[in-house]
C-alpha atoms as a PDB file:
ATOM      1  CA  MET A   1       3.464 -39.818 -20.777  1.00  0.00           C
ATOM      2  CA  ALA A   2       2.412 -41.385 -24.431  1.00  0.00           C
ATOM      3  CA  ALA A   3       5.854 -42.591 -25.134  1.00  0.00           C
ATOM      4  CA  ASP A   4       6.434 -43.977 -21.687  1.00  0.00           C
ATOM      5  CA  ALA A   5       3.263 -46.187 -22.413  1.00  0.00           C
ATOM      6  CA  ASP A   6       4.323 -47.189 -25.900  1.00  0.00           C
ATOM      7  CA  LYS A   7       8.069 -48.638 -23.905  1.00  0.00           C
ATOM      8  CA  ARG A   8       5.868 -50.263 -21.393  1.00  0.00           C
ATOM      9  CA  PRO A   9       4.730 -52.694 -23.886  1.00  0.00           C
ATOM     10  CA  ALA A  10       7.646 -53.076 -25.777  1.00  0.00           C
ATOM     11  CA  VAL A  11       9.420 -54.192 -22.384  1.00  0.00           C
ATOM     12  CA  ASP A  12       6.761 -56.656 -22.170  1.00  0.00           C
ATOM     13  CA  GLU A  13       7.530 -58.150 -25.330  1.00  0.00           C
ATOM     14  CA  ILE A  14      11.231 -58.436 -24.713  1.00  0.00           C
ATOM     15  CA  LEU A  15       9.980 -60.382 -21.142  1.00  0.00           C
ATOM     16  CA  SER A  16       7.824 -62.123 -23.318  1.00  0.00           C
ATOM     17  CA  TYR A  17      10.908 -62.902 -25.952  1.00  0.00           C
ATOM     18  CA  ALA A  18      13.295 -63.707 -22.902  1.00  0.00           C
ATOM     19  CA  ASN A  19      10.725 -66.332 -21.601  1.00  0.00           C
ATOM     20  CA  ASP A  20      10.199 -67.831 -25.146  1.00  0.00           C
ATOM     21  CA  LEU A  21      13.923 -68.209 -25.483  1.00  0.00           C
ATOM     22  CA  ALA A  22      14.455 -69.561 -22.154  1.00  0.00           C
ATOM     23  CA  GLY A  23      11.881 -72.216 -22.862  1.00  0.00           C
ATOM     24  CA  VAL A  24      13.731 -72.844 -26.520  1.00  0.00           C
ATOM     25  CA  LEU A  25      17.300 -73.361 -24.711  1.00  0.00           C
ATOM     26  CA  ARG A  26      15.659 -76.052 -22.126  1.00  0.00           C
ATOM     27  CA  ALA A  27      14.093 -77.688 -24.821  1.00  0.00           C
ATOM     28  CA  SER A  28      17.325 -78.259 -26.734  1.00  0.00           C
ATOM     29  CA  ASN A  29      19.744 -81.401 -26.408  1.00  0.00           C
ATOM     30  CA  ASP A  30      23.363 -79.305 -25.654  1.00  0.00           C
ATOM     31  CA  ASN A  31      22.636 -79.166 -21.967  1.00  0.00           C
ATOM     32  CA  ASP A  32      25.738 -77.292 -20.964  1.00  0.00           C
ATOM     33  CA  ALA A  33      25.008 -74.499 -23.410  1.00  0.00           C
ATOM     34  CA  ASN A  34      21.719 -74.829 -22.828  1.00  0.00           C
ATOM     35  CA  ALA A  35      22.821 -74.298 -18.948  1.00  0.00           C
ATOM     36  CA  GLN A  36      24.392 -71.546 -19.613  1.00  0.00           C
ATOM     37  CA  THR A  37      22.105 -69.922 -22.265  1.00  0.00           C
ATOM     38  CA  GLY A  38      19.345 -70.739 -19.831  1.00  0.00           C
ATOM     39  CA  ALA A  39      21.023 -69.158 -16.464  1.00  0.00           C
ATOM     40  CA  ALA A  40      22.305 -65.810 -18.653  1.00  0.00           C
ATOM     41  CA  ALA A  41      18.745 -65.689 -20.184  1.00  0.00           C
ATOM     42  CA  GLY A  42      17.591 -65.938 -16.460  1.00  0.00           C
ATOM     43  CA  MET A  43      19.848 -63.435 -15.221  1.00  0.00           C
ATOM     44  CA  LEU A  44      19.068 -61.126 -18.224  1.00  0.00           C
ATOM     45  CA  LEU A  45      15.064 -61.512 -17.353  1.00  0.00           C
ATOM     46  CA  SER A  46      15.643 -60.843 -13.772  1.00  0.00           C
ATOM     47  CA  ALA A  47      17.661 -57.927 -14.948  1.00  0.00           C
ATOM     48  CA  CYS A  48      14.992 -56.683 -17.095  1.00  0.00           C
ATOM     49  CA  ARG A  49      12.069 -57.321 -14.531  1.00  0.00           C
ATOM     50  CA  SER A  50      14.166 -55.353 -11.908  1.00  0.00           C
ATOM     51  CA  ASP A  51      14.628 -52.539 -14.911  1.00  0.00           C
ATOM     52  CA  SER A  52      11.086 -52.274 -15.434  1.00  0.00           C
ATOM     53  CA  ASP A  53      10.072 -52.087 -11.725  1.00  0.00           C
ATOM     54  CA  ASP A  54      12.407 -49.611 -11.069  1.00  0.00           C
ATOM     55  CA  LEU A  55      11.021 -47.721 -14.628  1.00  0.00           C
ATOM     56  CA  ASP A  56       7.208 -48.119 -13.198  1.00  0.00           C
ATOM     57  CA  LEU A  57       8.234 -46.349 -10.082  1.00  0.00           C
ATOM     58  CA  GLN A  58      10.299 -43.742 -11.306  1.00  0.00           C
ATOM     59  CA  ILE A  59       7.233 -42.882 -13.858  1.00  0.00           C
ATOM     60  CA  ARG A  60       5.074 -42.945 -10.834  1.00  0.00           C
ATOM     61  CA  GLU A  61       7.225 -40.827  -8.910  1.00  0.00           C
ATOM     62  CA  CYS A  62       7.507 -38.203 -12.010  1.00  0.00           C
ATOM     63  CA  GLN A  63       3.739 -38.365 -12.531  1.00  0.00           C
ATOM     64  CA  GLU A  64       3.281 -37.554  -8.881  1.00  0.00           C
ATOM     65  CA  LYS A  65       5.354 -34.690  -9.139  1.00  0.00           C
ATOM     66  CA  ILE A  66       3.657 -33.271 -13.042  1.00  0.00           C
ATOM     67  CA  ARG A  67       0.528 -33.786 -10.729  1.00  0.00           C
ATOM     68  CA  SER A  68       1.915 -31.820  -7.732  1.00  0.00           C
ATOM     69  CA  CYS A  69       3.252 -29.066  -9.667  1.00  0.00           C
ATOM     70  CA  LYS A  70       0.083 -28.430 -11.890  1.00  0.00           C
ATOM     71  CA  GLU A  71      -1.941 -28.062  -8.372  1.00  0.00           C
ATOM     72  CA  LYS A  72       0.601 -25.275  -7.347  1.00  0.00           C
ATOM     73  CA  ILE A  73       0.158 -23.980 -10.530  1.00  0.00           C
ATOM     74  CA  ASP A  74      -3.677 -23.734 -10.463  1.00  0.00           C
ATOM     75  CA  LYS A  75      -3.527 -22.699  -6.462  1.00  0.00           C
ATOM     76  CA  ALA A  76      -1.257 -20.159  -7.921  1.00  0.00           C
ATOM     77  CA  LYS A  77      -3.364 -18.907 -10.148  1.00  0.00           C
ATOM     78  CA  ALA A  78      -6.238 -18.807  -8.138  1.00  0.00           C
ATOM     79  CA  GLU A  79      -4.437 -16.550  -5.527  1.00  0.00           C
ATOM     80  CA  THR A  80      -3.391 -14.008  -8.071  1.00  0.00           C
ATOM     81  CA  ILE A  81      -5.375 -11.468  -9.598  1.00  0.00           C
ATOM     82  CA  THR A  82      -6.068 -10.296 -12.864  1.00  0.00           C
ATOM     83  CA  ASP A  83      -5.247  -7.366 -14.712  1.00  0.00           C
ATOM     84  CA  ASP A  84      -8.482  -6.349 -15.119  1.00  0.00           C
ATOM     85  CA  GLU A  85      -8.970  -7.233 -11.127  1.00  0.00           C
ATOM     86  CA  LEU A  86      -5.764  -5.068 -10.570  1.00  0.00           C
ATOM     87  CA  ASN A  87      -6.805  -1.867 -12.610  1.00  0.00           C
ATOM     88  CA  ALA A  88     -10.631  -2.258 -10.939  1.00  0.00           C
ATOM     89  CA  LEU A  89      -8.902  -1.806  -7.673  1.00  0.00           C
ATOM     90  CA  GLN A  90      -6.337   0.945  -8.534  1.00  0.00           C
ATOM     91  CA  ASN A  91      -8.818   2.960  -9.593  1.00  0.00           C
ATOM     92  CA  LYS A  92     -11.412   2.336  -6.625  1.00  0.00           C
ATOM     93  CA  MET A  93      -8.391   2.805  -4.570  1.00  0.00           C
ATOM     94  CA  GLU A  94      -7.679   6.274  -6.432  1.00  0.00           C
ATOM     95  CA  GLU A  95     -11.068   7.559  -6.758  1.00  0.00           C
ATOM     96  CA  LYS A  96     -11.214   6.669  -2.323  1.00  0.00           C
ATOM     97  CA  LEU A  97      -8.233   8.855  -2.355  1.00  0.00           C
ATOM     98  CA  GLN A  98     -10.021  11.359  -4.082  1.00  0.00           C
ATOM     99  CA  GLU A  99     -12.921  11.437  -2.115  1.00  0.00           C
ATOM    100  CA  GLU A 100     -10.327  11.676   0.807  1.00  0.00           C
ATOM    101  CA  LYS A 101      -8.738  14.823  -0.662  1.00  0.00           C
ATOM    102  CA  GLN A 102     -12.083  16.357  -1.383  1.00  0.00           C
ATOM    103  CA  LEU A 103     -12.994  15.885   2.437  1.00  0.00           C
ATOM    104  CA  ARG A 104      -9.940  17.272   3.656  1.00  0.00           C
ATOM    105  CA  GLN A 105     -10.130  20.250   1.322  1.00  0.00           C
ATOM    106  CA  GLU A 106     -13.892  20.832   2.281  1.00  0.00           C
ATOM    107  CA  ALA A 107     -12.538  20.473   6.133  1.00  0.00           C
ATOM    108  CA  SER A 108     -10.109  22.972   5.758  1.00  0.00           C
ATOM    109  CA  ILE A 109     -12.418  25.791   4.236  1.00  0.00           C
ATOM    110  CA  GLU A 110     -14.930  25.125   7.216  1.00  0.00           C
ATOM    111  CA  GLU A 111     -12.004  25.515   9.716  1.00  0.00           C
ATOM    112  CA  ARG A 112     -11.042  28.597   7.497  1.00  0.00           C
ATOM    113  CA  LYS A 113     -14.062  30.349   7.659  1.00  0.00           C
ATOM    114  CA  ASP A 114     -14.736  29.237  11.244  1.00  0.00           C
ATOM    115  CA  ALA A 115     -11.152  31.103  11.801  1.00  0.00           C
ATOM    116  CA  VAL A 116     -12.455  33.903   9.752  1.00  0.00           C
ATOM    117  CA  LYS A 117     -16.001  34.589  11.879  1.00  0.00           C
ATOM    118  CA  LYS A 118     -14.089  34.158  14.885  1.00  0.00           C
ATOM    119  CA  LYS A 119     -11.296  37.017  13.401  1.00  0.00           C
ATOM    120  CA  LYS A 120     -14.786  39.016  12.584  1.00  0.00           C
ATOM    121  CA  LYS A 121     -16.034  38.650  16.062  1.00  0.00           C
ATOM    122  CA  GLU A 122     -12.560  39.620  18.154  1.00  0.00           C
ATOM    123  CA  MET A 123     -12.363  42.963  15.533  1.00  0.00           C
ATOM    124  CA  GLN A 124     -16.188  43.503  16.331  1.00  0.00           C
ATOM    125  CA  LYS A 125     -15.301  43.253  20.285  1.00  0.00           C
ATOM    126  CA  ALA A 126     -12.063  45.368  19.889  1.00  0.00           C
ATOM    127  CA  GLU A 127     -13.846  47.905  18.143  1.00  0.00           C
ATOM    128  CA  ARG A 128     -17.067  47.999  20.852  1.00  0.00           C
ATOM    129  CA  MET A 129     -14.088  48.083  23.088  1.00  0.00           C
ATOM    130  CA  LEU A 130     -12.421  51.007  21.389  1.00  0.00           C
ATOM    131  CA  SER A 131     -15.400  52.949  20.843  1.00  0.00           C
ATOM    132  CA  MET A 132     -16.298  52.463  24.819  1.00  0.00           C
ATOM    133  CA  CYS A 133     -12.700  53.591  25.942  1.00  0.00           C
ATOM    134  CA  VAL A 134     -12.895  56.981  23.252  1.00  0.00           C
ATOM    135  CA  SER A 135     -16.305  57.970  24.931  1.00  0.00           C
ATOM    136  CA  VAL A 136     -15.484  57.373  28.338  1.00  0.00           C
ATOM    137  CA  THR A 137     -11.745  58.851  28.263  1.00  0.00           C
ATOM    138  CA  ASN A 138     -12.488  61.325  25.073  1.00  0.00           C
ATOM    139  CA  ILE A 139      -9.393  59.940  23.627  1.00  0.00           C
ATOM    140  CA  MET A 140      -8.898  57.979  20.143  1.00  0.00           C
ATOM    141  CA  PRO A 141      -5.766  56.607  19.314  1.00  0.00           C
ATOM    142  CA  ASN A 142      -4.089  56.554  15.947  1.00  0.00           C
ATOM    143  CA  PHE A 143      -2.949  52.946  15.187  1.00  0.00           C
ATOM    144  CA  GLU A 144      -1.346  53.889  11.819  1.00  0.00           C
ATOM    145  CA  ASP A 145       1.557  55.876  13.569  1.00  0.00           C
ATOM    146  CA  GLN A 146       3.305  52.868  14.910  1.00  0.00           C
ATOM    147  CA  ASP A 147       6.713  54.922  15.723  1.00  0.00           C
ATOM    148  CA  LYS A 148       4.836  57.220  18.394  1.00  0.00           C
ATOM    149  CA  ILE A 149       2.161  57.030  20.513  1.00  0.00           C
ATOM    150  CA  SER A 150      -0.306  59.902  18.979  1.00  0.00           C
ATOM    151  CA  GLY A 151      -3.881  60.280  18.590  1.00  0.00           C
ATOM    152  CA  TYR A 152      -6.667  62.788  19.040  1.00  0.00           C
ATOM    153  CA  ILE A 153      -8.755  63.907  21.979  1.00  0.00           C
ATOM    154  CA  VAL A 154     -12.362  64.224  21.174  1.00  0.00           C
ATOM    155  CA  ASP A 155     -15.632  65.555  21.358  1.00  0.00           C
ATOM    156  CA  ARG A 156     -19.191  63.861  22.559  1.00  0.00           C
ATOM    157  CA  SER A 157     -20.048  63.809  19.279  1.00  0.00           C
ATOM    158  CA  GLY A 158     -16.572  62.013  17.951  1.00  0.00           C
ATOM    159  CA  LYS A 159     -14.890  65.291  16.450  1.00  0.00           C
ATOM    160  CA  LYS A 160     -11.204  65.795  16.539  1.00  0.00           C
ATOM    161  CA  LEU A 161     -10.384  68.756  18.450  1.00  0.00           C
ATOM    162  CA  GLU A 162      -6.903  68.433  19.652  1.00  0.00           C
ATOM    163  CA  LYS A 163      -3.770  66.069  18.153  1.00  0.00           C
ATOM    164  CA  PHE A 164      -1.167  64.572  20.593  1.00  0.00           C
ATOM    165  CA  GLU A 165       1.947  62.859  19.919  1.00  0.00           C
ATOM    166  CA  PHE A 166       4.691  61.471  22.605  1.00  0.00           C
ATOM    167  CA  GLU A 167       7.957  59.256  21.951  1.00  0.00           C
ATOM    168  CA  LYS A 168       7.822  55.618  22.623  1.00  0.00           C
ATOM    169  CA  THR A 169      10.602  56.228  25.083  1.00  0.00           C
ATOM    170  CA  THR A 170       8.435  58.584  26.961  1.00  0.00           C
ATOM    171  CA  PRO A 171       7.230  56.900  30.541  1.00  0.00           C
ATOM    172  CA  PRO A 172       3.529  55.992  30.694  1.00  0.00           C
ATOM    173  CA  VAL A 173       3.001  57.884  33.667  1.00  0.00           C
ATOM    174  CA  GLU A 174       3.721  61.110  32.074  1.00  0.00           C
ATOM    175  CA  ILE A 175       1.783  60.531  28.976  1.00  0.00           C
ATOM    176  CA  CYS A 176      -1.312  59.949  31.412  1.00  0.00           C
ATOM    177  CA  ASP A 177      -0.549  62.886  33.345  1.00  0.00           C
ATOM    178  CA  LYS A 178       0.056  65.397  30.254  1.00  0.00           C
ATOM    179  CA  LEU A 179      -3.375  63.859  28.525  1.00  0.00           C
ATOM    180  CA  TRP A 180      -5.224  64.269  31.504  1.00  0.00           C
ATOM    181  CA  LYS A 181      -4.430  67.721  31.520  1.00  0.00           C
ATOM    182  CA  LYS A 182      -5.487  68.141  28.144  1.00  0.00           C
ATOM    183  CA  ILE A 183      -8.801  66.566  28.951  1.00  0.00           C
END
């Protein structure tokens, strides 16, 4: 910019010099030479003015482009975030993710507690049902032996009186009949 400003006075000086030269040549006595020199000086002056005007226009265009680029740079700087802001946002996001993970874990623990409570209730219900069946039928099944159908015939106090075993292939009607006869 400063170099362009320095060139502008030099161009003005050249134009002034050309005007002075044209004036001197007009005042001289050799008319043909003066006329040719004057015409050449006029053409030179006209060309210099045209070039000067073109350069002024180009300078203004360049200055406008520079201003536009500076505006774009400022806008881009305003739209971007600094590393500190980015780190702060990243830390905040990590904290949120950690909180979410902890909430999911707490929910999972609560679900497991509920499942354990439900299972416990089901077990108590099954135990009461088994106790009721034993008191009504006087038969206590043996669930430990999975290969056979087995158990004990008990008295009212729950004392084991007689053990029974049947193969799994034995028809249910036959098992019921034999147990009924033992009771």
